[in-house]
Amino acid sequence: MKAKYLFTAFLASVALLSSCEKELDHYLDEIQVSSSYVAINVDGGSTTIDLTTVGDWKIENAPSWLTISPTSGNAAVDQKVSFSANSTLDGRKAEVYITCAGRTQIINVIQGLSVVSPATVKEVMEGPNSKTFLVTGVVTAITETAVYGNFYMNDGTSATDLYIYGTLYNGASKQAALLKYGIEVGDEVTVSGPKSTYGTTVELVDVEVIKVNKSLIGIDSVDPEVPIAYKGGEMSVTLKNKGQGIYVEIPETASWLSIKAIAGNVVTFAATENEAGPRQAKIIFKTTDGKKEYSTETIIKQEGATGSLALPMTIAQAKQAALAGSTAAVYIKGIVTKFDNNGEFGAKYGNGSFFLSDSGDIESENAFLAYRALWFEGAKWTEGQPQLEAGAEVLLYGSLATNNAAPQVSGSPKIISINGVTSVENGIGTLNAPFKTLGGIEAAKAGIKSKVYVEGTVSKLVSGKNKSGEYIDGFNADYGNGSFWISSDGVYNNDKTKDFEAYQVYWLQNSKWTAENPQIAVGDNVVLYGPLTTYSGTSETQGKGAAYIYSLNGSTGEEVAESE
């Protein structure tokens, strides 16, 4: 209650300051505003000022939490300009600039009373969004310097680095602040800013730099700049060191990497041969001034062994290796184009023979034969199992070979996965064995590239705006697509492990939805067809009509099309 009274008193004082300015007539000739101070309630809201200009004008330097409308215009007389913000836990402030005819008017925007909470990185990670934190840590990586100033930092309290999205310079954003402050990886910085969560990434947005403590150690160069070859090799890191000595820290999980030599400020590493997928290790270099420890870090990468489970061969790579005489047992991934003659899986022999390509193209020059392949886990295919179909993405393990100069994988190769799944329990994504909802979720998370079928029951409609700004549930005639959730039992669980989103899908027959079509409804049974993806942990179809409803309550829409 006291805080509310204080805030009211504060607004009154701001209003008094504004009215005093008006009486003194402190206006620019080119730009006149009814108030150069804007106060917004801490619970959220909107405030309006009047703007008069002699020519074209625009507003710049608005922070992401502040909505301004309009932000530009022609010569104006008493133009209404609104400043809006959502609620915030702590107060926040900003300076925005109105420019016209080469002159600039500063507008001071204040929402609530600014309260900054000192915290560790771990406390920021666990704290609420919109709260303003003051945190000190070491810069672990820089992702952008030219405009925004984005970087990661940590103080050793969190397993995950804190992301800083935007760094202010003299109160302004997009000023290449990291370059102007001279901030580099390894520097200790103290920053202040509001917390936000984007997807699964925790970040502080548009931070103010309070202090920079330059590190005594940094990375000068890395040779070579490319990853170490999978067969093994060396990499040298040259350091800039003004401290006393060098200490190198290699993670215990990187047993494949060792220190070969340290000569002055040059540390040389040696990597063993890699028989699996690509790997990397974060190496930390430390020094001291006798009182305090300083650190910097770099990432050493090594290529993966092509043909491993983590880095399977493409069809083009498998063909090249087989034609070169390789008979190695490798993992291969491709898309089924067609079956060989009488090659469908059958119970008599328990195997199948089919052609693969990288794109699913059936042209003969792209053909690569999987000869007499066994089913999952090397088991024989049995009656009642789903049949493999053209268009399915298959991961195989078998020996390379040639037959009459034609490359193939033979020796009873076994199927590891079909469309990203390793069993038939929740379908395999084909027309005759579509994914159940859980199978679709698994396939999306596996990152498959093929188009698949996913079936489920509509559990919830997604609301979206039409071109008039109205919210519409389900399908929208302005865009011809719709979004909704499906699950195995028609219940919306609000659980990303059980709910699958049909995102911006087209209607039956891969056509755009119109107002003449029935609206999708909770309880409808659908089969979707198209490519899958994930977004912020949600498994879904790719948007903008990349996927469509193949069937709705058992109907594919063909009977309607034929009658027309």
Coordinates of C-alpha atoms in Angstrom, one line a residue:
M1 CA 0.0 0.0 0.0
K2 CA 2.8 2.4 0.9
A3 CA 4.5 1.7 -2.4
K4 CA 1.3 2.8 -4.3
Y5 CA 1.2 6.0 -2.3
L6 CA 4.8 6.7 -3.0
F7 CA 4.2 6.0 -6.7
T8 CA 1.2 8.4 -6.8
A9 CA 3.4 11.1 -5.1
F10 CA 6.1 10.4 -7.7
L11 CA 3.7 10.8 -10.6
A12 CA 2.5 14.1 -9.0
S13 CA 6.1 15.4 -8.9
V14 CA 6.7 14.3 -12.5
A15 CA 3.5 16.1 -13.5
L16 CA 4.7 19.2 -11.7
L17 CA 8.0 19.1 -13.4
S18 CA 6.2 18.8 -16.8
S19 CA 3.9 21.7 -16.0
C20 CA 6.9 23.8 -15.0
E21 CA 8.6 23.1 -18.3
K22 CA 5.4 24.1 -20.1
E23 CA 5.2 27.4 -18.4
L24 CA 8.9 28.2 -19.1
D25 CA 8.2 27.3 -22.8
H26 CA 11.4 25.3 -23.2
Y27 CA 10.6 24.1 -26.7
L28 CA 12.7 23.6 -29.8
D29 CA 11.5 25.6 -32.8
E30 CA 11.3 22.4 -34.9
I31 CA 9.8 20.0 -32.3
Q32 CA 7.3 20.9 -29.5
V33 CA 5.9 18.4 -27.0
S34 CA 3.3 18.8 -24.3
S35 CA 5.6 17.0 -21.9
S36 CA 9.2 15.7 -22.1
Y37 CA 8.4 13.3 -19.2
V38 CA 6.2 10.2 -19.6
A39 CA 5.1 8.2 -16.6
I40 CA 3.5 4.8 -16.9
N41 CA 1.9 2.9 -14.1
V42 CA 3.9 -0.1 -12.8
D43 CA 0.9 -2.3 -13.4
G44 CA 1.0 -1.4 -17.1
G45 CA -0.9 1.2 -19.1
S46 CA -0.6 4.0 -21.6
T47 CA 0.2 7.7 -21.6
T48 CA -0.2 10.2 -24.4
I49 CA 1.6 13.4 -25.3
D50 CA 0.9 16.0 -28.0
L51 CA 3.6 16.5 -30.7
T52 CA 3.9 19.5 -33.1
T53 CA 6.7 19.5 -35.7
V54 CA 7.7 21.6 -38.7
G55 CA 8.4 18.6 -40.9
D56 CA 8.8 14.9 -41.1
W57 CA 9.6 13.3 -37.8
K58 CA 10.4 9.9 -36.3
I59 CA 11.0 8.3 -32.9
E60 CA 14.1 6.2 -32.2
N61 CA 15.8 4.3 -29.4
A62 CA 12.6 2.7 -28.0
P63 CA 13.4 -0.3 -25.8
S64 CA 11.7 -3.6 -26.4
W65 CA 9.3 -3.3 -23.4
L66 CA 7.9 0.1 -24.6
T67 CA 5.3 0.4 -27.4
I68 CA 5.0 3.8 -29.1
S69 CA 2.4 4.7 -31.7
P70 CA 2.9 6.2 -34.1
T71 CA 6.6 6.3 -34.5
S72 CA 6.9 8.6 -37.5
G73 CA 4.9 11.0 -39.6
N74 CA 4.7 14.2 -41.6
A75 CA 4.6 17.7 -40.3
A76 CA 2.2 17.6 -37.3
V77 CA 0.1 19.8 -35.1
D78 CA -0.9 18.4 -31.7
Q79 CA -0.3 14.8 -33.0
K80 CA -1.3 12.3 -30.3
V81 CA 1.6 9.9 -29.5
S82 CA 1.0 7.1 -27.1
F83 CA 3.5 5.3 -24.9
S84 CA 2.4 1.8 -23.6
A85 CA 4.0 -0.9 -21.5
N86 CA 2.9 -4.1 -19.8
S87 CA 3.2 -4.6 -16.1
T88 CA 6.6 -5.0 -14.5
L89 CA 7.8 -6.2 -11.2
D90 CA 10.4 -3.4 -10.8
G91 CA 10.5 0.1 -12.2
R92 CA 12.3 0.8 -15.4
K93 CA 13.2 3.8 -17.5
A94 CA 14.3 4.8 -21.0
E95 CA 15.2 7.7 -23.1
V96 CA 13.6 7.9 -26.6
Y97 CA 14.5 10.5 -29.2
I98 CA 12.1 12.5 -31.5
T99 CA 14.0 13.8 -34.5
C100 CA 12.9 16.4 -37.0
A101 CA 14.8 18.8 -39.3
G102 CA 18.2 17.8 -37.8
R103 CA 17.1 18.5 -34.2
T104 CA 16.4 16.0 -31.4
Q105 CA 13.9 16.1 -28.5
I106 CA 14.6 13.7 -25.6
I107 CA 11.6 12.1 -24.0
N108 CA 12.2 10.5 -20.5
V109 CA 10.0 7.5 -20.0
I110 CA 9.6 6.1 -16.4
Q111 CA 7.5 3.1 -15.3
G112 CA 7.3 2.7 -11.6
L113 CA 10.2 3.2 -9.2
S114 CA 13.4 1.6 -10.3
V115 CA 14.5 -1.2 -8.0
V116 CA 17.7 -3.2 -8.9
S117 CA 18.3 -6.5 -7.2
P118 CA 21.9 -7.7 -6.9
A119 CA 22.1 -11.4 -7.9
T120 CA 24.2 -14.3 -9.0
V121 CA 23.7 -15.8 -12.4
K122 CA 22.0 -18.8 -10.8
E123 CA 19.6 -16.4 -9.0
V124 CA 18.8 -14.6 -12.3
M125 CA 18.1 -18.0 -13.9
E126 CA 15.6 -18.9 -11.2
G127 CA 14.2 -15.4 -10.7
P128 CA 11.0 -14.0 -12.2
N129 CA 10.7 -12.3 -15.6
S130 CA 10.5 -8.5 -15.8
K131 CA 12.6 -8.1 -12.6
T132 CA 15.7 -5.9 -12.9
F133 CA 18.9 -7.6 -11.8
L134 CA 22.4 -6.4 -11.1
V135 CA 24.9 -9.3 -11.9
T136 CA 28.7 -9.6 -12.1
G137 CA 30.3 -12.4 -14.2
V138 CA 32.9 -13.2 -16.8
V139 CA 32.1 -12.9 -20.5
T140 CA 32.2 -16.4 -21.9
A141 CA 31.2 -15.8 -25.5
I142 CA 30.3 -12.8 -27.7
T143 CA 27.7 -13.4 -30.4
E144 CA 27.3 -9.9 -31.9
T145 CA 29.3 -6.7 -31.6
A146 CA 28.5 -4.5 -34.7
V147 CA 25.1 -3.2 -33.5
Y148 CA 23.3 -4.8 -30.5
G149 CA 26.1 -6.0 -28.3
N150 CA 25.1 -9.6 -27.4
F151 CA 27.1 -11.9 -25.3
Y152 CA 27.0 -14.7 -22.7
M153 CA 28.3 -14.5 -19.1
N154 CA 28.7 -16.6 -16.0
D155 CA 30.0 -16.3 -12.5
G156 CA 30.4 -20.0 -11.8
T157 CA 27.1 -20.4 -10.0
S158 CA 25.1 -21.8 -13.0
A159 CA 25.6 -24.7 -15.3
T160 CA 24.1 -22.5 -18.1
D161 CA 25.5 -19.2 -19.2
L162 CA 23.3 -16.1 -18.9
Y163 CA 22.5 -14.4 -22.3
I164 CA 22.8 -10.7 -22.6
Y165 CA 20.6 -9.5 -25.4
G166 CA 21.5 -5.9 -26.2
T167 CA 23.9 -3.6 -24.4
L168 CA 23.3 0.2 -24.0
Y169 CA 25.9 2.9 -24.5
N170 CA 25.1 6.2 -22.8
G171 CA 21.5 5.1 -22.5
A172 CA 21.1 4.3 -26.2
S173 CA 20.7 0.9 -27.9
K174 CA 22.2 -0.4 -31.1
Q175 CA 25.4 1.6 -30.6
A176 CA 28.0 -1.2 -30.9
A177 CA 28.5 -0.8 -27.1
L178 CA 30.8 -3.8 -26.8
L179 CA 33.3 -2.3 -29.2
K180 CA 33.1 1.1 -27.5
Y181 CA 33.6 -0.4 -24.0
G182 CA 36.3 -2.7 -25.3
I183 CA 34.6 -5.7 -23.8
E184 CA 36.2 -9.1 -24.8
V185 CA 35.8 -12.7 -23.8
G186 CA 37.3 -13.2 -20.4
D187 CA 36.5 -9.7 -19.1
E188 CA 34.6 -9.4 -15.8
V189 CA 31.6 -7.2 -16.3
T190 CA 28.8 -5.9 -14.0
V191 CA 25.6 -5.2 -15.8
S192 CA 22.0 -4.3 -14.9
G193 CA 18.8 -5.0 -16.9
P194 CA 15.4 -6.6 -16.9
K195 CA 15.1 -10.4 -17.2
S196 CA 13.2 -12.0 -20.0
T197 CA 12.8 -15.6 -21.3
Y198 CA 12.7 -16.2 -25.0
G199 CA 11.8 -19.8 -25.7
T200 CA 14.1 -21.7 -23.3
T201 CA 16.8 -18.9 -23.2
V202 CA 17.0 -16.8 -20.1
E203 CA 18.3 -13.3 -20.9
L204 CA 18.8 -9.8 -19.6
V205 CA 17.7 -7.3 -22.2
D206 CA 19.2 -3.9 -23.1
V207 CA 21.6 -3.9 -20.1
E208 CA 23.5 -0.9 -18.7
V209 CA 27.2 -1.6 -18.2
I210 CA 28.1 -0.6 -14.6
K211 CA 31.8 -1.8 -14.5
V212 CA 34.3 -3.5 -16.7
N213 CA 37.3 -5.3 -15.2
K214 CA 39.7 -6.2 -18.0
S215 CA 41.1 -9.7 -18.0
L216 CA 44.8 -10.2 -17.8
I217 CA 44.5 -13.2 -20.2
G218 CA 42.9 -13.5 -23.6
I219 CA 43.0 -15.4 -26.8
D220 CA 45.3 -14.0 -29.5
S221 CA 44.9 -16.7 -32.1
V222 CA 44.0 -20.3 -32.8
D223 CA 45.9 -22.4 -35.4
P224 CA 44.4 -24.0 -37.3
E225 CA 41.1 -22.1 -37.3
V226 CA 39.2 -25.1 -38.6
P227 CA 38.3 -28.2 -36.5
I228 CA 40.9 -30.9 -36.0
A229 CA 40.5 -33.8 -38.6
Y230 CA 38.7 -36.9 -37.3
K231 CA 41.9 -38.9 -37.7
G232 CA 43.5 -36.8 -35.0
G233 CA 45.9 -33.9 -35.0
E234 CA 47.1 -30.9 -33.2
M235 CA 45.9 -27.3 -32.5
S236 CA 47.8 -24.4 -31.0
V237 CA 46.3 -21.6 -29.0
T238 CA 48.3 -18.4 -28.6
L239 CA 47.4 -16.3 -25.5
K240 CA 47.7 -12.7 -24.6
N241 CA 48.8 -13.0 -21.0
K242 CA 49.8 -10.1 -18.6
G243 CA 49.4 -12.3 -15.5
Q244 CA 51.7 -14.7 -13.6
G245 CA 51.8 -18.1 -15.3
I246 CA 49.2 -20.0 -17.3
Y247 CA 46.9 -22.8 -16.0
V248 CA 44.9 -24.9 -18.5
E249 CA 41.7 -26.6 -17.6
I250 CA 40.4 -29.5 -19.8
P251 CA 37.0 -31.0 -19.0
E252 CA 37.1 -34.6 -17.6
T253 CA 34.6 -35.6 -20.4
A254 CA 37.2 -34.6 -23.1
S255 CA 39.6 -37.5 -22.5
W256 CA 40.3 -37.4 -26.2
L257 CA 42.2 -34.1 -25.8
S258 CA 45.5 -33.5 -24.1
I259 CA 48.2 -30.9 -23.7
K260 CA 51.2 -31.6 -25.9
A261 CA 53.3 -28.6 -25.0
I262 CA 53.4 -25.2 -23.4
A263 CA 56.0 -22.8 -24.8
G264 CA 55.7 -19.2 -23.5
N265 CA 52.1 -18.1 -24.3
V266 CA 51.5 -20.9 -26.8
V267 CA 49.6 -24.0 -25.7
T268 CA 49.5 -27.0 -28.1
F269 CA 46.8 -29.6 -27.8
A270 CA 46.7 -33.1 -29.3
A271 CA 43.5 -35.0 -30.2
T272 CA 43.1 -38.7 -30.7
E273 CA 41.3 -40.3 -33.6
N274 CA 37.5 -39.8 -33.5
E275 CA 35.4 -42.9 -34.4
A276 CA 32.1 -41.2 -33.6
G277 CA 30.4 -37.9 -34.4
P278 CA 31.7 -34.4 -34.2
R279 CA 32.9 -33.4 -30.7
Q280 CA 34.2 -30.3 -28.9
A281 CA 35.6 -29.2 -25.6
K282 CA 35.5 -25.9 -23.8
I283 CA 39.1 -25.1 -22.7
I284 CA 39.6 -22.6 -19.9
F285 CA 42.9 -20.7 -19.5
K286 CA 43.6 -19.0 -16.2
T287 CA 46.2 -16.6 -14.7
T288 CA 46.6 -14.5 -11.6
D289 CA 48.0 -11.2 -10.5
G290 CA 48.9 -12.7 -7.1
K291 CA 45.6 -11.6 -5.6
K292 CA 42.9 -12.4 -8.1
E293 CA 42.3 -15.1 -10.7
Y294 CA 41.5 -14.2 -14.3
S295 CA 40.3 -16.5 -17.1
T296 CA 39.4 -16.8 -20.7
E297 CA 38.2 -19.7 -22.8
T298 CA 37.9 -21.2 -26.3
I299 CA 36.2 -24.1 -27.9
I300 CA 38.3 -26.8 -29.6
K301 CA 36.4 -28.9 -32.1
Q302 CA 37.1 -32.1 -33.9
E303 CA 35.4 -33.5 -37.0
G304 CA 33.3 -36.6 -36.7
A305 CA 33.9 -39.9 -38.5
T306 CA 31.6 -40.0 -41.5
G307 CA 29.6 -43.2 -41.3
S308 CA 29.2 -43.2 -37.6
L309 CA 25.8 -43.3 -35.8
A310 CA 26.2 -39.6 -34.9
L311 CA 27.3 -38.7 -38.5
P312 CA 25.8 -41.2 -40.9
M313 CA 26.9 -41.1 -44.5
T314 CA 24.7 -39.5 -47.1
I315 CA 23.7 -41.5 -50.1
A316 CA 26.2 -39.6 -52.2
Q317 CA 29.0 -40.3 -49.7
A318 CA 28.1 -44.0 -49.5
K319 CA 28.1 -44.4 -53.3
Q320 CA 31.4 -42.7 -53.6
A321 CA 33.0 -44.9 -50.9
A322 CA 31.5 -48.1 -52.3
L323 CA 32.7 -47.4 -55.9
A324 CA 36.1 -46.6 -54.5
G325 CA 36.2 -50.2 -53.1
S326 CA 35.3 -49.7 -49.5
T327 CA 33.6 -52.6 -47.8
A328 CA 33.3 -50.9 -44.4
A329 CA 30.3 -51.4 -42.1
V330 CA 28.8 -47.9 -41.8
Y331 CA 25.6 -46.0 -41.0
I332 CA 23.8 -44.6 -44.0
K333 CA 20.8 -42.3 -44.1
G334 CA 18.6 -41.7 -47.2
I335 CA 15.0 -41.4 -48.5
V336 CA 13.3 -44.5 -50.0
T337 CA 12.6 -43.9 -53.7
K338 CA 11.1 -47.3 -54.7
F339 CA 11.4 -51.1 -54.0
D340 CA 13.6 -53.4 -56.1
N341 CA 11.7 -56.0 -58.2
N342 CA 9.8 -58.1 -55.7
G343 CA 11.6 -56.2 -53.0
E344 CA 8.8 -55.5 -50.6
F345 CA 9.2 -56.8 -47.1
G346 CA 7.7 -60.3 -46.8
A347 CA 7.3 -62.9 -44.1
K348 CA 9.0 -65.6 -46.2
Y349 CA 12.5 -64.2 -45.9
G350 CA 11.8 -61.4 -43.4
N351 CA 13.7 -58.8 -45.4
G352 CA 13.2 -56.2 -48.1
S353 CA 15.3 -54.5 -50.9
F354 CA 14.8 -50.9 -51.8
F355 CA 16.5 -47.9 -53.4
L356 CA 17.5 -44.8 -51.6
S357 CA 18.6 -41.3 -52.6
D358 CA 19.4 -38.1 -50.6
S359 CA 16.4 -36.2 -52.0
G360 CA 13.9 -39.0 -52.7
D361 CA 14.5 -38.6 -56.4
I362 CA 13.9 -41.9 -58.3
E363 CA 16.3 -41.1 -61.2
S364 CA 18.7 -44.0 -61.8
E365 CA 21.9 -42.0 -61.3
N366 CA 20.8 -41.3 -57.8
A367 CA 20.0 -45.0 -57.0
F368 CA 21.6 -46.8 -54.1
L369 CA 20.3 -50.2 -53.2
A370 CA 19.7 -51.5 -49.7
Y371 CA 19.9 -55.2 -50.4
R372 CA 17.9 -57.6 -48.3
A373 CA 17.6 -55.3 -45.4
L374 CA 16.3 -56.6 -42.1
W375 CA 13.8 -54.8 -39.8
F376 CA 14.4 -52.9 -36.6
E377 CA 17.3 -54.2 -34.5
G378 CA 18.2 -56.7 -37.1
A379 CA 15.0 -58.7 -36.6
K380 CA 13.2 -60.4 -39.5
W381 CA 10.1 -58.6 -40.7
T382 CA 6.9 -60.5 -39.8
E383 CA 3.3 -60.5 -41.0
G384 CA 1.4 -57.7 -39.4
Q385 CA 4.3 -55.3 -39.4
P386 CA 3.8 -52.1 -41.4
Q387 CA 5.2 -52.0 -44.9
L388 CA 8.0 -49.5 -45.8
E389 CA 6.9 -46.8 -48.3
A390 CA 8.6 -44.5 -50.8
G391 CA 9.3 -41.1 -49.2
A392 CA 10.3 -42.5 -45.8
E393 CA 13.6 -41.5 -44.3
V394 CA 15.6 -44.6 -43.3
L395 CA 18.8 -45.0 -41.3
L396 CA 20.6 -48.2 -42.0
Y397 CA 23.7 -50.0 -40.8
G398 CA 25.5 -52.4 -43.1
S399 CA 28.5 -53.1 -45.3
L400 CA 29.3 -51.2 -48.4
A401 CA 29.6 -53.2 -51.6
T402 CA 29.1 -53.2 -55.4
N403 CA 27.3 -55.6 -57.6
N404 CA 28.0 -55.4 -61.3
A405 CA 29.5 -51.9 -60.7
A406 CA 26.4 -50.8 -58.9
P407 CA 26.9 -49.5 -55.3
Q408 CA 24.8 -50.9 -52.5
V409 CA 24.7 -51.8 -48.8
S410 CA 24.5 -55.5 -48.3
G411 CA 25.4 -58.2 -45.8
S412 CA 21.9 -58.2 -44.2
P413 CA 21.9 -54.5 -43.4
K414 CA 19.6 -53.6 -40.5
I415 CA 17.2 -50.7 -40.2
I416 CA 18.0 -48.5 -37.3
S417 CA 15.2 -46.0 -37.7
I418 CA 12.4 -45.0 -40.0
N419 CA 11.4 -41.4 -40.1
G420 CA 13.3 -40.8 -36.9
V421 CA 11.7 -43.6 -34.7
T422 CA 13.2 -47.0 -33.7
S423 CA 10.0 -49.0 -33.3
V424 CA 6.5 -49.4 -34.7
E425 CA 4.9 -48.7 -31.3
N426 CA 3.6 -45.2 -32.3
G427 CA 3.6 -45.7 -36.1
I428 CA 6.3 -45.0 -38.6
G429 CA 4.9 -41.9 -40.3
T430 CA 3.8 -43.6 -43.6
L431 CA 0.3 -43.5 -45.1
N432 CA -0.5 -47.0 -44.0
A433 CA 1.1 -46.6 -40.6
P434 CA 0.8 -42.9 -39.7
F435 CA 2.4 -41.6 -36.5
K436 CA 0.3 -41.5 -33.5
T437 CA 0.7 -38.2 -31.7
L438 CA 3.6 -39.4 -29.5
G439 CA 5.3 -40.8 -32.6
G440 CA 5.0 -37.4 -34.3
I441 CA 6.5 -35.7 -31.3
E442 CA 9.5 -38.2 -31.3
A443 CA 10.0 -37.7 -35.1
A444 CA 10.0 -33.9 -34.9
K445 CA 12.6 -34.0 -32.1
A446 CA 14.7 -36.4 -34.2
G447 CA 14.9 -33.7 -36.8
I448 CA 13.7 -35.7 -39.8
K449 CA 13.7 -34.1 -43.2
S450 CA 11.0 -36.2 -44.9
K451 CA 7.3 -35.5 -45.1
V452 CA 5.2 -37.8 -42.8
Y453 CA 1.7 -38.6 -41.7
V454 CA 0.6 -37.8 -38.2
E455 CA -2.8 -38.8 -36.8
G456 CA -4.6 -37.6 -33.7
T457 CA -7.7 -36.0 -32.2
V458 CA -8.2 -32.3 -32.1
S459 CA -7.9 -31.2 -28.4
K460 CA -7.7 -27.4 -28.6
L461 CA -8.0 -24.6 -31.3
V462 CA -5.3 -21.9 -31.5
S463 CA -6.5 -18.3 -31.8
G464 CA -4.9 -16.0 -34.3
K465 CA -5.6 -12.5 -35.7
N466 CA -7.2 -12.0 -39.1
K467 CA -6.3 -9.0 -41.3
S468 CA -8.9 -6.9 -39.5
G469 CA -7.2 -7.6 -36.1
E470 CA -10.0 -9.9 -34.9
Y471 CA -9.1 -13.1 -33.2
I472 CA -10.3 -16.3 -34.9
D473 CA -10.1 -19.8 -33.5
G474 CA -8.8 -22.5 -35.8
F475 CA -8.9 -21.8 -39.6
N476 CA -8.6 -18.2 -40.9
A477 CA -10.0 -17.3 -44.3
D478 CA -7.7 -14.4 -44.7
Y479 CA -4.7 -16.7 -44.8
G480 CA -6.3 -20.0 -45.8
N481 CA -4.7 -21.9 -43.0
G482 CA -5.3 -22.8 -39.4
S483 CA -3.6 -24.0 -36.2
F484 CA -4.8 -26.4 -33.5
W485 CA -3.5 -29.0 -31.1
I486 CA -3.9 -32.7 -31.3
S487 CA -3.3 -35.6 -28.8
S488 CA -3.8 -39.3 -28.8
D489 CA -7.0 -39.1 -26.7
G490 CA -8.4 -35.6 -27.6
V491 CA -7.4 -34.2 -24.2
Y492 CA -5.2 -31.0 -24.2
N493 CA -2.5 -31.7 -21.6
N494 CA -0.5 -28.4 -21.8
D495 CA 2.4 -30.8 -21.9
K496 CA 5.0 -30.7 -24.7
T497 CA 5.6 -34.4 -24.3
K498 CA 2.0 -35.2 -25.1
D499 CA 0.6 -32.4 -27.2
F500 CA 1.4 -31.9 -30.9
E501 CA 0.6 -28.6 -32.8
A502 CA -0.8 -28.6 -36.3
Y503 CA 0.7 -25.2 -37.1
Q504 CA -0.7 -23.1 -40.0
V505 CA -1.8 -26.1 -42.0
Y506 CA -3.9 -26.0 -45.2
W507 CA -7.2 -27.8 -45.6
L508 CA -8.1 -31.1 -47.3
Q509 CA -6.5 -31.7 -50.7
N510 CA -3.8 -29.3 -49.8
S511 CA -6.1 -26.4 -50.5
K512 CA -6.5 -23.1 -48.7
W513 CA -9.4 -23.0 -46.3
T514 CA -12.3 -20.7 -47.2
A515 CA -15.4 -19.5 -45.3
E516 CA -17.5 -22.1 -47.1
N517 CA -15.5 -24.9 -45.5
P518 CA -16.5 -26.2 -42.1
Q519 CA -14.4 -25.0 -39.2
I520 CA -12.2 -27.6 -37.4
A521 CA -13.6 -28.6 -34.0
V522 CA -12.4 -30.2 -30.8
G523 CA -13.0 -34.0 -31.1
D524 CA -12.3 -34.2 -34.9
N525 CA -10.0 -37.0 -36.0
V526 CA -7.3 -35.8 -38.4
V527 CA -4.4 -37.2 -40.3
L528 CA -1.8 -34.5 -41.1
Y529 CA 0.8 -34.7 -43.9
G530 CA 3.9 -32.7 -44.3
P531 CA 7.3 -31.8 -42.8
L532 CA 7.8 -31.5 -39.0
T533 CA 9.9 -29.2 -36.8
T534 CA 10.2 -28.0 -33.2
Y535 CA 9.9 -24.5 -31.9
S536 CA 10.8 -23.7 -28.3
G537 CA 10.3 -27.3 -27.4
T538 CA 6.9 -27.7 -29.2
S539 CA 6.7 -30.4 -31.8
E540 CA 4.7 -29.2 -34.8
T541 CA 4.2 -29.1 -38.5
Q542 CA 6.2 -26.6 -40.4
G543 CA 4.1 -23.4 -41.0
K544 CA 2.7 -21.4 -43.8
G545 CA 0.9 -24.3 -45.5
A546 CA 3.9 -26.6 -45.7
A547 CA 1.6 -29.3 -44.3
Y548 CA -2.1 -30.0 -44.7
I549 CA -5.0 -32.1 -43.4
Y550 CA -4.8 -35.3 -45.4
S551 CA -8.1 -36.6 -43.9
L552 CA -10.7 -35.3 -41.6
N553 CA -13.0 -37.8 -39.7
G554 CA -12.1 -40.4 -42.4
S555 CA -12.7 -38.1 -45.4
T556 CA -9.9 -37.0 -47.7
G557 CA -12.1 -34.6 -49.6
E558 CA -11.8 -36.5 -52.8
E559 CA -15.5 -37.3 -53.0
V560 CA -16.3 -33.6 -52.8
A561 CA -13.7 -32.8 -55.5
E562 CA -15.1 -35.5 -57.8
S563 CA -18.7 -34.3 -57.4
E564 CA -17.6 -30.8 -58.4

